[in-house]
Amino acid sequence: MADAVIPVSLALKGEQYANELWRYKNAAGPQQQYFRTGLAAVLWRFLDRHERCIADHCSVPALRVVTTVPSTSGRVDHPLRTMVSVMVGATRDRYRDMLIAAPNASELGRTASSLRYTSEALRDESVLLVDDTWTTGNHAQSAASALKAAGAGRVAVVVLGRHLNTDFGDTATHVERARLRQFSWESCVLCNPHSG
């Protein structure tokens, strides 16, 4: 499993940020590029401010390799890969295609599985693993497991949006508490323990 999971922001079902995280993959034409550029800017700014927090939390001098969680839906060229490997200056020079989804990855259900992905070999390198949306976490945790099985040292997951549905369980109560703390570029869940 990952040594750290850091969401950039909440992505509440039916609200703007969750919509943008859907549209950057599914919109067509100029709209698609608009949403991709916006999310790339969010990731870049967040990492510029907080990647040091993440590396410190993982007890490493730096996260040497950057990769993304691949699609299990058959999407060949996932836009997250393009954002991280081309658009985001904070990650592009360290990006490596490390992970491949197993042929039966989408059939593995809603739990983390070490069988969902395979990874290229690593030699104790620390990895920054980027995902767009965290709902159950099974894809990101499966990817982290595959990276560690391939020899990664520390693996930190940065996720653009922590997807929440306020109709589920006591989520609405947690969201109302979170709304009392305004989003700030100056804090993350690691450098501000009250933000998580």
mmCIF file of N, CA and C in Angstrom, residues 107-185:
data_model
loop_
_atom_site.group_PDB
_atom_site.id
_atom_site.type_symbol
_atom_site.label_atom_id
_atom_site.label_comp_id
_atom_site.label_asym_id
_atom_site.label_seq_id
_atom_site.Cartn_x
_atom_site.Cartn_y
_atom_site.Cartn_z
ATOM 1 N N GLU A 107 -12.309 -6.506 -13.704
ATOM 2 C CA GLU A 107 -13.134 -7.555 -13.091
ATOM 3 C C GLU A 107 -12.766 -7.819 -11.630
ATOM 4 N N LEU A 108 -11.774 -7.093 -11.107
ATOM 5 C CA LEU A 108 -11.274 -7.391 -9.765
ATOM 6 C C LEU A 108 -12.061 -6.724 -8.642
ATOM 7 N N GLY A 109 -13.134 -6.044 -8.985
ATOM 8 C CA GLY A 109 -14.019 -5.503 -7.952
ATOM 9 C C GLY A 109 -13.536 -4.208 -7.350
ATOM 10 N N ARG A 110 -14.080 -3.895 -6.177
ATOM 11 C CA ARG A 110 -13.872 -2.601 -5.544
ATOM 12 C C ARG A 110 -12.871 -2.655 -4.398
ATOM 13 N N THR A 111 -12.010 -3.665 -4.378
ATOM 14 C CA THR A 111 -10.980 -3.719 -3.345
ATOM 15 C C THR A 111 -9.605 -3.673 -4.001
ATOM 16 N N ALA A 112 -8.618 -3.244 -3.244
ATOM 17 C CA ALA A 112 -7.248 -3.214 -3.762
ATOM 18 C C ALA A 112 -6.781 -4.633 -4.033
ATOM 19 N N SER A 113 -6.083 -4.810 -5.129
ATOM 20 C CA SER A 113 -5.574 -6.130 -5.493
ATOM 21 C C SER A 113 -4.194 -5.995 -6.117
ATOM 22 N N SER A 114 -3.259 -6.793 -5.656
ATOM 23 C CA SER A 114 -1.915 -6.769 -6.228
ATOM 24 C C SER A 114 -1.896 -7.337 -7.644
ATOM 25 N N LEU A 115 -3.016 -7.892 -8.097
ATOM 26 C CA LEU A 115 -3.109 -8.464 -9.446
ATOM 27 C C LEU A 115 -3.636 -7.473 -10.481
ATOM 28 N N ARG A 116 -4.048 -6.280 -10.064
ATOM 29 C CA ARG A 116 -4.676 -5.315 -10.973
ATOM 30 C C ARG A 116 -3.673 -4.716 -11.965
ATOM 31 N N TYR A 117 -2.412 -4.516 -11.524
ATOM 32 C CA TYR A 117 -1.382 -3.894 -12.366
ATOM 33 C C TYR A 117 -0.072 -4.652 -12.237
ATOM 34 N N THR A 118 0.770 -4.484 -13.257
ATOM 35 C CA THR A 118 2.169 -4.910 -13.161
ATOM 36 C C THR A 118 3.028 -3.671 -13.402
ATOM 37 N N SER A 119 4.236 -3.697 -12.835
ATOM 38 C CA SER A 119 5.116 -2.540 -12.943
ATOM 39 C C SER A 119 6.472 -2.948 -13.490
ATOM 40 N N GLU A 120 7.119 -2.000 -14.170
ATOM 41 C CA GLU A 120 8.521 -2.184 -14.534
ATOM 42 C C GLU A 120 9.339 -2.247 -13.253
ATOM 43 N N ALA A 121 10.520 -2.829 -13.350
ATOM 44 C CA ALA A 121 11.384 -2.973 -12.176
ATOM 45 C C ALA A 121 11.894 -1.622 -11.682
ATOM 46 N N LEU A 122 12.000 -1.509 -10.386
ATOM 47 C CA LEU A 122 12.553 -0.324 -9.733
ATOM 48 C C LEU A 122 13.654 -0.785 -8.778
ATOM 49 N N ARG A 123 14.557 0.136 -8.472
ATOM 50 C CA ARG A 123 15.655 -0.189 -7.561
ATOM 51 C C ARG A 123 15.591 0.718 -6.340
ATOM 52 N N ASP A 124 14.596 0.502 -5.526
ATOM 53 C CA ASP A 124 14.383 1.246 -4.291
ATOM 54 C C ASP A 124 14.123 2.731 -4.531
ATOM 55 N N GLU A 125 13.754 3.112 -5.770
ATOM 56 C CA GLU A 125 13.430 4.509 -6.036
ATOM 57 C C GLU A 125 12.111 4.875 -5.368
ATOM 58 N N SER A 126 12.037 6.107 -4.897
ATOM 59 C CA SER A 126 10.786 6.615 -4.348
ATOM 60 C C SER A 126 9.926 7.115 -5.502
ATOM 61 N N VAL A 127 8.611 6.893 -5.385
ATOM 62 C CA VAL A 127 7.702 7.159 -6.502
ATOM 63 C C VAL A 127 6.569 8.078 -6.067
ATOM 64 N N LEU A 128 6.303 9.073 -6.893
ATOM 65 C CA LEU A 128 5.106 9.893 -6.775
ATOM 66 C C LEU A 128 4.098 9.332 -7.769
ATOM 67 N N LEU A 129 3.021 8.796 -7.264
ATOM 68 C CA LEU A 129 1.981 8.168 -8.074
ATOM 69 C C LEU A 129 0.789 9.118 -8.115
ATOM 70 N N VAL A 130 0.388 9.535 -9.312
ATOM 71 C CA VAL A 130 -0.680 10.522 -9.461
ATOM 72 C C VAL A 130 -1.937 9.837 -9.986
ATOM 73 N N ASP A 131 -3.059 10.169 -9.351
ATOM 74 C CA ASP A 131 -4.364 9.694 -9.822
ATOM 75 C C ASP A 131 -5.307 10.884 -9.875
ATOM 76 N N ASP A 132 -6.342 10.767 -10.684
ATOM 77 C CA ASP A 132 -7.264 11.899 -10.800
ATOM 78 C C ASP A 132 -8.314 11.892 -9.700
ATOM 79 N N THR A 133 -8.963 10.774 -9.476
ATOM 80 C CA THR A 133 -10.059 10.713 -8.509
ATOM 81 C C THR A 133 -9.885 9.521 -7.588
ATOM 82 N N TRP A 134 -10.084 9.753 -6.300
ATOM 83 C CA TRP A 134 -10.049 8.685 -5.299
ATOM 84 C C TRP A 134 -11.474 8.513 -4.802
ATOM 85 N N THR A 135 -12.049 7.359 -5.091
ATOM 86 C CA THR A 135 -13.381 7.048 -4.577
ATOM 87 C C THR A 135 -13.232 5.981 -3.508
ATOM 88 N N THR A 136 -12.918 4.766 -3.912
ATOM 89 C CA THR A 136 -12.648 3.701 -2.939
ATOM 90 C C THR A 136 -11.152 3.565 -2.675
ATOM 91 N N GLY A 137 -10.349 4.064 -3.600
ATOM 92 C CA GLY A 137 -8.901 3.952 -3.463
ATOM 93 C C GLY A 137 -8.326 2.654 -4.001
ATOM 94 N N ASN A 138 -9.181 1.771 -4.534
ATOM 95 C CA ASN A 138 -8.663 0.460 -4.936
ATOM 96 C C ASN A 138 -7.681 0.527 -6.095
ATOM 97 N N HIS A 139 -7.858 1.440 -7.031
ATOM 98 C CA HIS A 139 -6.919 1.515 -8.158
ATOM 99 C C HIS A 139 -5.573 2.064 -7.708
ATOM 100 N N ALA A 140 -5.580 3.161 -6.965
ATOM 101 C CA ALA A 140 -4.314 3.754 -6.520
ATOM 102 C C ALA A 140 -3.562 2.820 -5.581
ATOM 103 N N GLN A 141 -4.273 2.180 -4.652
ATOM 104 C CA GLN A 141 -3.589 1.277 -3.724
ATOM 105 C C GLN A 141 -3.084 0.022 -4.452
ATOM 106 N N SER A 142 -3.830 -0.443 -5.443
ATOM 107 C CA SER A 142 -3.354 -1.580 -6.251
ATOM 108 C C SER A 142 -2.092 -1.190 -7.019
ATOM 109 N N ALA A 143 -2.074 0.028 -7.564
ATOM 110 C CA ALA A 143 -0.902 0.503 -8.297
ATOM 111 C C ALA A 143 0.293 0.652 -7.358
ATOM 112 N N ALA A 144 0.068 1.186 -6.161
ATOM 113 C CA ALA A 144 1.151 1.314 -5.180
ATOM 114 C C ALA A 144 1.705 -0.054 -4.812
ATOM 115 N N SER A 145 0.823 -1.021 -4.657
ATOM 116 C CA SER A 145 1.242 -2.388 -4.339
ATOM 117 C C SER A 145 2.099 -2.971 -5.464
ATOM 118 N N ALA A 146 1.704 -2.742 -6.714
ATOM 119 C CA ALA A 146 2.478 -3.242 -7.851
ATOM 120 C C ALA A 146 3.853 -2.585 -7.909
ATOM 121 N N LEU A 147 3.923 -1.282 -7.642
ATOM 122 C CA LEU A 147 5.208 -0.570 -7.641
ATOM 123 C C LEU A 147 6.127 -1.122 -6.560
ATOM 124 N N LYS A 148 5.583 -1.373 -5.382
ATOM 125 C CA LYS A 148 6.408 -1.913 -4.290
ATOM 126 C C LYS A 148 6.863 -3.336 -4.614
ATOM 127 N N ALA A 149 5.985 -4.132 -5.208
ATOM 128 C CA ALA A 149 6.367 -5.494 -5.595
ATOM 129 C C ALA A 149 7.479 -5.473 -6.640
ATOM 130 N N ALA A 150 7.547 -4.391 -7.425
ATOM 131 C CA ALA A 150 8.572 -4.255 -8.469
ATOM 132 C C ALA A 150 9.866 -3.631 -7.938
ATOM 133 N N GLY A 151 9.901 -3.309 -6.635
ATOM 134 C CA GLY A 151 11.138 -2.814 -6.047
ATOM 135 C C GLY A 151 11.148 -1.358 -5.640
ATOM 136 N N ALA A 152 10.000 -0.670 -5.710
ATOM 137 C CA ALA A 152 9.960 0.737 -5.296
ATOM 138 C C ALA A 152 10.249 0.844 -3.804
ATOM 139 N N GLY A 153 10.847 1.975 -3.426
ATOM 140 C CA GLY A 153 11.017 2.275 -2.007
ATOM 141 C C GLY A 153 9.701 2.833 -1.486
ATOM 142 N N ARG A 154 9.673 4.123 -1.242
ATOM 143 C CA ARG A 154 8.445 4.774 -0.778
ATOM 144 C C ARG A 154 7.558 5.125 -1.964
ATOM 145 N N VAL A 155 6.241 5.022 -1.758
ATOM 146 C CA VAL A 155 5.266 5.398 -2.785
ATOM 147 C C VAL A 155 4.269 6.355 -2.146
ATOM 148 N N ALA A 156 4.175 7.548 -2.711
ATOM 149 C CA ALA A 156 3.204 8.538 -2.255
ATOM 150 C C ALA A 156 2.199 8.783 -3.365
ATOM 151 N N VAL A 157 0.929 8.770 -3.016
ATOM 152 C CA VAL A 157 -0.144 9.016 -3.978
ATOM 153 C C VAL A 157 -0.648 10.445 -3.799
ATOM 154 N N VAL A 158 -0.652 11.202 -4.894
ATOM 155 C CA VAL A 158 -1.329 12.494 -4.921
ATOM 156 C C VAL A 158 -2.534 12.327 -5.827
ATOM 157 N N VAL A 159 -3.696 12.649 -5.298
ATOM 158 C CA VAL A 159 -4.934 12.512 -6.052
ATOM 159 C C VAL A 159 -5.566 13.892 -6.200
ATOM 160 N N LEU A 160 -5.953 14.230 -7.421
ATOM 161 C CA LEU A 160 -6.527 15.550 -7.681
ATOM 162 C C LEU A 160 -7.810 15.784 -6.897
ATOM 163 N N GLY A 161 -8.670 14.783 -6.808
ATOM 164 C CA GLY A 161 -9.940 14.966 -6.108
ATOM 165 C C GLY A 161 -10.350 13.753 -5.304
ATOM 166 N N ARG A 162 -10.668 13.989 -4.043
ATOM 167 C CA ARG A 162 -11.226 12.929 -3.186
ATOM 168 C C ARG A 162 -12.734 12.976 -3.377
ATOM 169 N N HIS A 163 -13.255 12.020 -4.174
ATOM 170 C CA HIS A 163 -14.671 12.013 -4.529
ATOM 171 C C HIS A 163 -15.518 11.602 -3.323
ATOM 172 N N LEU A 164 -16.511 12.417 -3.021
ATOM 173 C CA LEU A 164 -17.433 12.113 -1.929
ATOM 174 C C LEU A 164 -18.863 12.335 -2.385
ATOM 175 N N ASN A 165 -19.749 11.467 -1.908
ATOM 176 C CA ASN A 165 -21.178 11.574 -2.149
ATOM 177 C C ASN A 165 -21.823 11.883 -0.808
ATOM 178 N N THR A 166 -22.377 13.066 -0.660
ATOM 179 C CA THR A 166 -22.932 13.473 0.630
ATOM 180 C C THR A 166 -24.180 12.685 1.017
ATOM 181 N N ASP A 167 -24.734 11.892 0.105
ATOM 182 C CA ASP A 167 -25.883 11.049 0.434
ATOM 183 C C ASP A 167 -25.467 9.723 1.060
ATOM 184 N N PHE A 168 -24.172 9.472 1.147
ATOM 185 C CA PHE A 168 -23.683 8.185 1.645
ATOM 186 C C PHE A 168 -23.300 8.295 3.126
ATOM 187 N N GLY A 169 -23.922 7.471 3.961
ATOM 188 C CA GLY A 169 -23.566 7.397 5.376
ATOM 189 C C GLY A 169 -23.536 8.764 6.045
ATOM 190 N N ASP A 170 -22.468 8.991 6.839
ATOM 191 C CA ASP A 170 -22.334 10.274 7.539
ATOM 192 C C ASP A 170 -21.397 11.227 6.793
ATOM 193 N N THR A 171 -21.267 11.027 5.481
ATOM 194 C CA THR A 171 -20.386 11.874 4.677
ATOM 195 C C THR A 171 -20.783 13.339 4.749
ATOM 196 N N ALA A 172 -22.073 13.627 4.759
ATOM 197 C CA ALA A 172 -22.530 15.025 4.788
ATOM 198 C C ALA A 172 -21.991 15.749 6.017
ATOM 199 N N THR A 173 -21.930 15.064 7.151
ATOM 200 C CA THR A 173 -21.393 15.669 8.380
ATOM 201 C C THR A 173 -19.919 16.014 8.208
ATOM 202 N N HIS A 174 -19.154 15.102 7.624
ATOM 203 C CA HIS A 174 -17.723 15.346 7.386
ATOM 204 C C HIS A 174 -17.523 16.501 6.402
ATOM 205 N N VAL A 175 -18.358 16.555 5.386
ATOM 206 C CA VAL A 175 -18.239 17.618 4.390
ATOM 207 C C VAL A 175 -18.554 18.974 5.023
ATOM 208 N N GLU A 176 -19.575 19.031 5.864
ATOM 209 C CA GLU A 176 -19.905 20.303 6.525
ATOM 210 C C GLU A 176 -18.750 20.776 7.402
ATOM 211 N N ARG A 177 -18.098 19.863 8.100
ATOM 212 C CA ARG A 177 -16.915 20.231 8.892
ATOM 213 C C ARG A 177 -15.797 20.735 7.979
ATOM 214 N N ALA A 178 -15.617 20.066 6.853
ATOM 215 C CA ALA A 178 -14.565 20.470 5.909
ATOM 216 C C ALA A 178 -14.853 21.851 5.332
ATOM 217 N N ARG A 179 -16.110 22.173 5.113
ATOM 218 C CA ARG A 179 -16.473 23.485 4.553
ATOM 219 C C ARG A 179 -16.114 24.630 5.506
ATOM 220 N N LEU A 180 -15.990 24.334 6.794
ATOM 221 C CA LEU A 180 -15.604 25.361 7.759
ATOM 222 C C LEU A 180 -14.156 25.797 7.562
ATOM 223 N N ARG A 181 -13.362 24.918 6.947
ATOM 224 C CA ARG A 181 -11.959 25.238 6.651
ATOM 225 C C ARG A 181 -11.858 25.505 5.155
ATOM 226 N N GLN A 182 -11.622 26.708 4.787
ATOM 227 C CA GLN A 182 -11.533 27.093 3.384
ATOM 228 C C GLN A 182 -10.301 26.461 2.731
ATOM 229 N N PHE A 183 -10.418 26.150 1.446
ATOM 230 C CA PHE A 183 -9.268 25.657 0.696
ATOM 231 C C PHE A 183 -8.190 26.734 0.662
ATOM 232 N N SER A 184 -6.955 26.310 0.824
ATOM 233 C CA SER A 184 -5.835 27.236 0.724
ATOM 234 C C SER A 184 -4.671 26.528 0.052
ATOM 235 N N TRP A 185 -4.031 27.226 -0.888
ATOM 236 C CA TRP A 185 -2.840 26.669 -1.524
ATOM 237 C C TRP A 185 -1.712 26.508 -0.516
#
